[in-house]
Short mmCIF file of C-alpha atoms in Angstrom, two decimals:
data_model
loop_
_atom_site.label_atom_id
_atom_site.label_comp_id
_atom_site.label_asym_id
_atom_site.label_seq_id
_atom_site.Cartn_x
_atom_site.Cartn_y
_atom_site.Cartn_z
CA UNK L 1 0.00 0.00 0.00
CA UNK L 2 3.03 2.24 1.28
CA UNK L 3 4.58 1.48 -2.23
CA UNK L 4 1.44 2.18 -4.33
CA UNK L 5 0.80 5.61 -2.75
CA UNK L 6 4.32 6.36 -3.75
CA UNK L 7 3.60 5.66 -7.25
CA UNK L 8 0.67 7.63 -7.37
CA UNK L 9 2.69 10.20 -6.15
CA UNK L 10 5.15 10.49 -8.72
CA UNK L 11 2.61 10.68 -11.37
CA UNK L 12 0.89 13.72 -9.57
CA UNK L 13 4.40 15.26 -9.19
CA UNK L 14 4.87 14.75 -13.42
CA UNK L 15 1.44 16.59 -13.99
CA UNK L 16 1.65 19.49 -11.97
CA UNK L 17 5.35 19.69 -13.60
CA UNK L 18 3.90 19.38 -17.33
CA UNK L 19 1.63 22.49 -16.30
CA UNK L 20 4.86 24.47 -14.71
CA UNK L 21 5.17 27.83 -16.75
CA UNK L 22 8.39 28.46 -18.92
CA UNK L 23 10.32 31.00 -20.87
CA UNK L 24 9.88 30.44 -24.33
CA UNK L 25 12.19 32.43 -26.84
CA UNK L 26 13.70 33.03 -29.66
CA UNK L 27 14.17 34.95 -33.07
CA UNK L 28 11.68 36.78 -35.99
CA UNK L 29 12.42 38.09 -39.24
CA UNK L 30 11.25 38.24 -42.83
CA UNK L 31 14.23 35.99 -44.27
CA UNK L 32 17.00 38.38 -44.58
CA UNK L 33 16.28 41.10 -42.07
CA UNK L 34 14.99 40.82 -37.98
CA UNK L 35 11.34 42.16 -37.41
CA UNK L 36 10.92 44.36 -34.93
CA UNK L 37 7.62 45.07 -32.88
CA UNK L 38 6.12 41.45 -34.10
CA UNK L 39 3.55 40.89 -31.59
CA UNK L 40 3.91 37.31 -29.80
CA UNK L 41 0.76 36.43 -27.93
CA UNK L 42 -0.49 33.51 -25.71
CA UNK L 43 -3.75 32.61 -27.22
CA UNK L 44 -6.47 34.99 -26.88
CA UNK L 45 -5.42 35.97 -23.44
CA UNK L 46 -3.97 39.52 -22.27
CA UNK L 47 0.08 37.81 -22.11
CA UNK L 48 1.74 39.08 -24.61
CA UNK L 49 4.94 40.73 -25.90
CA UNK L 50 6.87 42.83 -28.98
CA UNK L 51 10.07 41.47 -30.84
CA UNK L 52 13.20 44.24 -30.07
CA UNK L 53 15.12 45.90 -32.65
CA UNK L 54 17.07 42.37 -33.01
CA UNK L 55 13.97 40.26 -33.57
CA UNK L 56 14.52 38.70 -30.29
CA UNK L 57 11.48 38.25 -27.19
CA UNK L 58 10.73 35.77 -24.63
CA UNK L 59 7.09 35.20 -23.13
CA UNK L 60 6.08 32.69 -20.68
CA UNK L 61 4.12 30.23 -21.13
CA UNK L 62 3.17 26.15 -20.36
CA UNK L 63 2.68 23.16 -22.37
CA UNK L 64 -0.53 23.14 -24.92
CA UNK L 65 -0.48 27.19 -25.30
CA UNK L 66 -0.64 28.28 -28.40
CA UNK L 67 1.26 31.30 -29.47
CA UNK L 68 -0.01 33.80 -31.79
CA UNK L 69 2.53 35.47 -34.12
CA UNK L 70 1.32 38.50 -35.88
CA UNK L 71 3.13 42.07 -37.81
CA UNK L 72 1.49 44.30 -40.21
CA UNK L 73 1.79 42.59 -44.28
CA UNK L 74 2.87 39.26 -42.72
CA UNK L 75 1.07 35.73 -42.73
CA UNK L 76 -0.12 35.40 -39.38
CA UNK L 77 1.19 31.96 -37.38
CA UNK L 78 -0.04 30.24 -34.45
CA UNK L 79 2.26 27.61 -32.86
CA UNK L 80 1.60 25.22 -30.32
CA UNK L 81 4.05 24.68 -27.11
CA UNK L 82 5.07 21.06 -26.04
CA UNK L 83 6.76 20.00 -23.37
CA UNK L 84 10.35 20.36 -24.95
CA UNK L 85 9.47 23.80 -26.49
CA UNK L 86 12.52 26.38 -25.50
CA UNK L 87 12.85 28.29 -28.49
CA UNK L 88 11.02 29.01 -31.12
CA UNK L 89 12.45 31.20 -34.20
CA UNK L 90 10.27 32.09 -37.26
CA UNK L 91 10.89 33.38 -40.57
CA UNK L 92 7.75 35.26 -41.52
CA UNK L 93 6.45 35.83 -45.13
CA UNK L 94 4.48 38.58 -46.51
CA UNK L 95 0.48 38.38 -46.79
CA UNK L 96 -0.27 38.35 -50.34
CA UNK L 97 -3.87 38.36 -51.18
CA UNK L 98 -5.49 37.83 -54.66
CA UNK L 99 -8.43 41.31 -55.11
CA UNK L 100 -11.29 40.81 -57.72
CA UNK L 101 -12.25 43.28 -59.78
CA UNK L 102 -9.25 45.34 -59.54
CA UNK L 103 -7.95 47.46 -62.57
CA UNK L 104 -4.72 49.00 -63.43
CA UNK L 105 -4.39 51.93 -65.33
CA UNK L 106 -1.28 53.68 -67.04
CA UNK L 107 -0.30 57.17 -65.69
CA UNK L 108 -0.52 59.74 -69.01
CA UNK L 109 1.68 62.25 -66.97
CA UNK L 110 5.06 61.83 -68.74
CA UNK L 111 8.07 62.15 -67.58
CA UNK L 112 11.24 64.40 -67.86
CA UNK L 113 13.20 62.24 -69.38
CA UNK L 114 10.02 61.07 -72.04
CA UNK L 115 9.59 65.00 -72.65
CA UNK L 116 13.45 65.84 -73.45
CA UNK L 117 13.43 62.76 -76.20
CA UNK L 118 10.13 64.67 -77.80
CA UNK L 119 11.10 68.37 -77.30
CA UNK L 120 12.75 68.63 -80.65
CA UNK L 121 9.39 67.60 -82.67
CA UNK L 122 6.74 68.59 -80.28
CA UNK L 123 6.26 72.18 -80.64
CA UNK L 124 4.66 72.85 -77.16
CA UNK L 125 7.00 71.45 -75.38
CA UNK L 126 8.90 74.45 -73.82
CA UNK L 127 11.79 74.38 -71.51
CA UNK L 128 12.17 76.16 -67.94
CA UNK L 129 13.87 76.53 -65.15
CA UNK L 130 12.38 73.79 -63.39
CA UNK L 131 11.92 71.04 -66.05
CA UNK L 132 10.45 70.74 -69.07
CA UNK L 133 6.80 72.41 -69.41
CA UNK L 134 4.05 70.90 -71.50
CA UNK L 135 1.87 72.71 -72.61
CA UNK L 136 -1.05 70.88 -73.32
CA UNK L 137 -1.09 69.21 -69.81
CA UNK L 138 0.10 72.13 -67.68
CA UNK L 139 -2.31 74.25 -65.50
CA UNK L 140 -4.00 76.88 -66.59
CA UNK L 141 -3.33 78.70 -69.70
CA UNK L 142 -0.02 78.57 -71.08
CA UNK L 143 0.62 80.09 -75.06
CA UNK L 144 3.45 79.17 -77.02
CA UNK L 145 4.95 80.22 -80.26
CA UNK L 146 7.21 78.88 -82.15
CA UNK L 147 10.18 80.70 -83.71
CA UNK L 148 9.13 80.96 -87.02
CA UNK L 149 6.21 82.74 -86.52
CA UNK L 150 8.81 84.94 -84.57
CA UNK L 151 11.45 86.28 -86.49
CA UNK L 152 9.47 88.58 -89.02
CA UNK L 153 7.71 90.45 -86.64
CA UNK L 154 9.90 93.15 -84.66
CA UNK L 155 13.37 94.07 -83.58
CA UNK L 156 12.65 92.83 -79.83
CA UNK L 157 10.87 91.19 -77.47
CA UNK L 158 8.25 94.17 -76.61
CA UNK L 159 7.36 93.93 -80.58
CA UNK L 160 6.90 89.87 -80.66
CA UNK L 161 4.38 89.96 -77.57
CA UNK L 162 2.28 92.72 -79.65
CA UNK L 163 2.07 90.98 -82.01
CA UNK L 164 1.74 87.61 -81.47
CA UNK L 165 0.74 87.37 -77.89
CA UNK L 166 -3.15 89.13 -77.75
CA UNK L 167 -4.47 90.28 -74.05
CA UNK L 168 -0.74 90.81 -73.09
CA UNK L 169 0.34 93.91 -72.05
CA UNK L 170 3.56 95.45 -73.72
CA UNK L 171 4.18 98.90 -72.56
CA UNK L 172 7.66 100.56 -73.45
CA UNK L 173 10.09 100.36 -77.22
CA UNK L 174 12.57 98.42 -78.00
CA UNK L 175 15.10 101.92 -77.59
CA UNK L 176 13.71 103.20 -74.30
CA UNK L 177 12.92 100.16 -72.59
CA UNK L 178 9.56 98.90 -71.01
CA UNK L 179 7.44 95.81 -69.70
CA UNK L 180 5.53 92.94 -69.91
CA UNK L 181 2.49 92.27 -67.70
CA UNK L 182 -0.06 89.30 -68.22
CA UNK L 183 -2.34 89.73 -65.70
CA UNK L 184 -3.36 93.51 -65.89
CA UNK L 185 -1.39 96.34 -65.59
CA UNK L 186 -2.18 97.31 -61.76
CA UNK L 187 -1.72 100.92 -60.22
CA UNK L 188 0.52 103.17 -62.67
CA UNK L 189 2.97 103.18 -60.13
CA UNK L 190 3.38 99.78 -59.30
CA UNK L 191 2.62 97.57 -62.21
CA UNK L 192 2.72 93.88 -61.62
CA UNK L 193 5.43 93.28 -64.69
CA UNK L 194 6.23 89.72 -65.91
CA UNK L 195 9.77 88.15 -65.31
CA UNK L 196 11.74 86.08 -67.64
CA UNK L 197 13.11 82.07 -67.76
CA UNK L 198 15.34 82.04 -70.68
CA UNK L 199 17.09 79.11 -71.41
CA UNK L 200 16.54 78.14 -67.66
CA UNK L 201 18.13 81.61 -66.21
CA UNK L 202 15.91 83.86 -64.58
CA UNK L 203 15.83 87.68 -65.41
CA UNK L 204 13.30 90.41 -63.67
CA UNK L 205 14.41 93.10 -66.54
CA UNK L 206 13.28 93.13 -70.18
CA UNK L 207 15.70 91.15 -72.19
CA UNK L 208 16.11 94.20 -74.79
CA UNK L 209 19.46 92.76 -75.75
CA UNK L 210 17.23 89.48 -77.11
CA UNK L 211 17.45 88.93 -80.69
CA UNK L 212 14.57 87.70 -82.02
CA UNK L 213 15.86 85.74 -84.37
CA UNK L 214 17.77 83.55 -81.90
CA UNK L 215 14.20 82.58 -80.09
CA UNK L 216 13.42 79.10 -80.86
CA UNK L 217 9.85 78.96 -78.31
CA UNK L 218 8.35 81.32 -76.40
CA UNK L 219 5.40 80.65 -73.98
CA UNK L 220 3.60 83.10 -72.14
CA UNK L 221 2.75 81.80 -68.19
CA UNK L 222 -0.64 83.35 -66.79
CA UNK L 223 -1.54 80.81 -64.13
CA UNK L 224 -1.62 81.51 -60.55
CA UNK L 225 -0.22 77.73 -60.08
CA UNK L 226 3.25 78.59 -60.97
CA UNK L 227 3.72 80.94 -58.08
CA UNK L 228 5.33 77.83 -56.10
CA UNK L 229 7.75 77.30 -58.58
CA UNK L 230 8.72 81.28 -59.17
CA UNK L 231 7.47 82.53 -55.96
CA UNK L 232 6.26 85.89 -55.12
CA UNK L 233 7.92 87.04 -58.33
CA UNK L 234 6.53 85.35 -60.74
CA UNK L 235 2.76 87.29 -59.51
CA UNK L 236 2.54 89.10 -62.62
CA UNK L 237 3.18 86.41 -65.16
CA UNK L 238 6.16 84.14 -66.89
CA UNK L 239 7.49 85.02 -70.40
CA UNK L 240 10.06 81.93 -71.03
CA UNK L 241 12.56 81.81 -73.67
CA UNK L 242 14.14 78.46 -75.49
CA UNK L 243 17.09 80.14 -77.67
CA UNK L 244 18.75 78.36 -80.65
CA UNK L 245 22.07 78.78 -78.66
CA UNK L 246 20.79 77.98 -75.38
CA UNK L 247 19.49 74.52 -77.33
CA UNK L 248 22.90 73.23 -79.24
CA UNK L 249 23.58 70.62 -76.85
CA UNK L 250 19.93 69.11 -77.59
CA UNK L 251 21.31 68.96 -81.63
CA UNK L 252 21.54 65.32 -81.73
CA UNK L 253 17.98 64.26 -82.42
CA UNK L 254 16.91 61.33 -80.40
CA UNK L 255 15.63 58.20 -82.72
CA UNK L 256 12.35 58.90 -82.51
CA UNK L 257 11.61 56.06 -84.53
CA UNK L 258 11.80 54.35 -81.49
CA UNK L 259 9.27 55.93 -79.81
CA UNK L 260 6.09 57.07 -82.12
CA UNK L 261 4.62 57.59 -85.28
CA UNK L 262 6.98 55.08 -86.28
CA UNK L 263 6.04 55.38 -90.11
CA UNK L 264 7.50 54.23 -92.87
CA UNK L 265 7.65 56.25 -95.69
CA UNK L 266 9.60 54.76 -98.06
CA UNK L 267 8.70 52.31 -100.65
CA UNK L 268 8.36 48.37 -99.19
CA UNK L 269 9.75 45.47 -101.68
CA UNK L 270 6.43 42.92 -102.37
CA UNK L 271 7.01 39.35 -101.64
CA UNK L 272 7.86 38.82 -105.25
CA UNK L 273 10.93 41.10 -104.69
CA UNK L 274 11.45 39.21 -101.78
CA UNK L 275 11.49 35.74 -103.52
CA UNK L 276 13.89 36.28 -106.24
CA UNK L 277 16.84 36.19 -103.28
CA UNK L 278 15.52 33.13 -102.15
CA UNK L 279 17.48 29.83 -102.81
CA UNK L 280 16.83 28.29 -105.61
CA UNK L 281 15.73 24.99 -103.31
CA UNK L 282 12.72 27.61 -102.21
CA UNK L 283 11.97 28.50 -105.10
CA UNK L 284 11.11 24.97 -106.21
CA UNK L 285 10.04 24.01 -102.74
CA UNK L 286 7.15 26.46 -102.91
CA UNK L 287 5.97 25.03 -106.63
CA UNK L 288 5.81 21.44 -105.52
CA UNK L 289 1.93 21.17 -105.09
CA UNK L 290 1.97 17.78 -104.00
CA UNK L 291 3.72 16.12 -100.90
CA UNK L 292 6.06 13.80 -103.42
CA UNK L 293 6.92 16.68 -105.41
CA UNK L 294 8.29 18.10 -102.21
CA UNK L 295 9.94 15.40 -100.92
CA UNK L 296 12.02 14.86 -104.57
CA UNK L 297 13.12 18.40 -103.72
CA UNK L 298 14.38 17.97 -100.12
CA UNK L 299 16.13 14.72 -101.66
CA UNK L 300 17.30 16.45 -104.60
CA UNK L 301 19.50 19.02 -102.59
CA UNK L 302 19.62 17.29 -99.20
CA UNK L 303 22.75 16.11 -99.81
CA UNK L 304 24.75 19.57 -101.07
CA UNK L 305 22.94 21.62 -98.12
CA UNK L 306 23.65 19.12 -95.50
CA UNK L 307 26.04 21.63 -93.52
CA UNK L 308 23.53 24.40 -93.79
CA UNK L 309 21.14 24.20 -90.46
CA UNK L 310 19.14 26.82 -92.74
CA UNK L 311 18.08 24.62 -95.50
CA UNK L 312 16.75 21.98 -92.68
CA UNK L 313 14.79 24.95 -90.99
CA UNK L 314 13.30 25.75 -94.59
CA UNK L 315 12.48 22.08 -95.09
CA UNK L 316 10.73 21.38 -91.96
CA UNK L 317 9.01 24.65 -92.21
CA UNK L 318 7.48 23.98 -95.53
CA UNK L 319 6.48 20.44 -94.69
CA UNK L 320 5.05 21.53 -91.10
CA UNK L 321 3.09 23.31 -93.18
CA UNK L 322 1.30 21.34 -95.66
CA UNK L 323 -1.76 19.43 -94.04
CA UNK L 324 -0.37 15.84 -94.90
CA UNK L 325 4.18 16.45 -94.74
CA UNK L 326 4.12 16.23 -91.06
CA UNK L 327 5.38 13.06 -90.76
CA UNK L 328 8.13 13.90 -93.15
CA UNK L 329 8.43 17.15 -90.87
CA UNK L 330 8.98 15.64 -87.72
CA UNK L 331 12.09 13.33 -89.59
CA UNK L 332 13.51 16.69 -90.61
CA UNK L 333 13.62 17.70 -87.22
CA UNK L 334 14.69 14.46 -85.71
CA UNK L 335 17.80 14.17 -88.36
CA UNK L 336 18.84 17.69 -87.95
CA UNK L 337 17.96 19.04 -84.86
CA UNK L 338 21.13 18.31 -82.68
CA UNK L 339 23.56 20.06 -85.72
CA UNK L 340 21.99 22.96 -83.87
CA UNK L 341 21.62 22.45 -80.55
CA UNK L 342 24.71 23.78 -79.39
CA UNK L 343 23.46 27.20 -81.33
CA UNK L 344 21.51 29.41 -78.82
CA UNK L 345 20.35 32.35 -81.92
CA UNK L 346 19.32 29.21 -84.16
CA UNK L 347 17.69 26.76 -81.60
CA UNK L 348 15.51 30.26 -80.64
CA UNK L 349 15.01 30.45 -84.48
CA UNK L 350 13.67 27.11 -84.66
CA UNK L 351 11.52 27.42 -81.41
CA UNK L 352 10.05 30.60 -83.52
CA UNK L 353 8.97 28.11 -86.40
CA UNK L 354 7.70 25.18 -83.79
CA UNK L 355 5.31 27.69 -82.27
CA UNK L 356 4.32 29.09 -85.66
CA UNK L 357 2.96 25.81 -86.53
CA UNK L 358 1.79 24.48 -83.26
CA UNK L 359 4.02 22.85 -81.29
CA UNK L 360 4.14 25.00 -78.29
CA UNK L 361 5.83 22.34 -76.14
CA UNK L 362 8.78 21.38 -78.12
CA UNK L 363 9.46 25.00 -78.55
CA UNK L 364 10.17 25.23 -75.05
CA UNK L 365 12.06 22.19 -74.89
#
């Protein structure tokens, strides 16, 4: 009985120790990096506790908890504790979820670099101190004028806004000197005159010394909106000035071929132009009508192409193609195939030609 009671005992002694509370720690981060302030709680309850700069924390807690791993964009984790549980370290990956309905559009605000490739052929495209302007897209009102609309119409600036700029204000000659206001001329003592960005440098006096003829765009600057870019100064309007000097750097012309309006102007050769380069194997290739009239071919010059990996392509091109040479196709390619296959340019070439007629897998192969 003594012994018995012992027994039971020890068993009692095991349970309450399996129940004992313990420090359980370790380690977070994302894979490459600790996360810090990764919340680590026990269950649902109120014990809980934040990763440190280093990733690191330690929470107490007992055999069969289960602890609750959570951080802002991460996969959320719930492990349990067992009996043997010391430390636990975790790599945590981001939360990724797939949205319905979702749809992505393209910005149309271009940017600086897009505009400096299409200043040269987009006439209001204009050039400032702070980037390049476009016109079309930029707030409020902005005019500009080219210069060949420019050069024929005074001896300076004062002349060119009277006469090509209406509802701006030119007061002064080109001998005396003067002003340029574009949003009313204010009191007579205190007129609220424009300033001037030419070629990026700005001037508060009237360019006089200009000559027209050296203006490649000028723009006229009304809105209100450009006060944070010229400040207080620029209250009474924005005359900028692209020169022909102040441009040469821009003279190499970007390939705009590259970019739109890509087109072609000059004449295209027709397929029959085309054909009378082809080998004369192609040439009567394509006139063979029937699948034995084809085949004579391929045997006719199989032997004097049989370095060229180029006739082969022809061949099983041309027999891929006909609704009843596939079989004689796919011997092509089984004969030929590894006189290329230490060619990267030509095993992509003859990828191109499997997918053209079909076989989607074996180009990928």
């Amino acid at each position: 009985m003594k012994h018995l009671i012992t027994v039971i005992a020890f068993f009692c002694a095991l349970g309450i120790s399996a129940q004992e509370s313990r420090i359980v720690s370790g380690k977070i981060s994302d894979g490459k990096n600790p996360l810090q302030d990764v919340q680590i709680r026990v269950g649902d309850s109120d014990n809980s506790t934040f990763t440190n700069a280093e990733g690191q924390y330690s929470i107490q807690a007992v055999s069969g908890d289960v602890l609750r791993y959570t951080y802002t964009g991460m996969k959320e984790y719930k492990i349990q504790v067992e009996d043997v549980t010391q430390f636990l370290n975790l790599t945590m990956i981001p939360d990724v979820q797939k949205l319905d309905g979702i749809t992505v559009t393209k910005s149309h605000r271009r940017s600086q670099q897009e505009l400096a490739m299409d200043y040269r052929v987009n006439p209001q495209l204009i050039r400032t101190a702070y980037g390049i302007l476009d016109a079309r897209t930029a707030p409020g009102r902005v005019r500009v004028v080219s210069g060949d609309d420019i050069s024929s119409v005074g001896v300076c600036i004062l002349d060119v806004v009277r006469n090509r700029f209406t509802g701006v204000w030119a007061v002064g000659d080109c001998q005396r000197g003067g002003y340029i206001t574009v949003r009313g001329i204010g009191s007579v003592g205190n007129p609220r005159v424009a300033i001037y960005d030419i070629d990026g440098q700005i001037f508060t006096d009237t360019p006089l010394w200009l000559n027209v003829d050296n203006i490649k765009r000028m723009a006229i600057v009304s809105s209100l909106a450009f006060n944070a870019r010229y400040g207080l100064a620029g209250g009474g309007g924005v005359v900028i000035i692209n020169t022909v000097a102040g441009q040469a750097a821009l003279s190499k012309t970007t390939d705009l071929a590259r970019l739109r309006n890509n087109y072609i102007k000059e004449d295209v050769p027709a397929p029959e132009e085309l054909m009378e380069d082809e080998p004369t194997y192609l040439t009567e290739l394509n006139k063979a009508r029937q699948l034995d009239g084809a085949v004579s071919v391929y045997e006719k010059y199989r032997a004097q192409y049989a370095a060229s990996p180029y006739f082969f392509m022809d061949m099983y091109a041309n027999f891929a193609s006909r609704s009843n040479g596939e079989q004689m196709a796919a011997m092509i390619l089984e004969e030929n195939k590894a006189k290329i296959s230490s060619n990267p340019v030509l095993m992509k070439g003859l990828a191109y030609i499997l997918e053209e007629n079909g076989k989607n897998e074996a180009a990928l192969e």
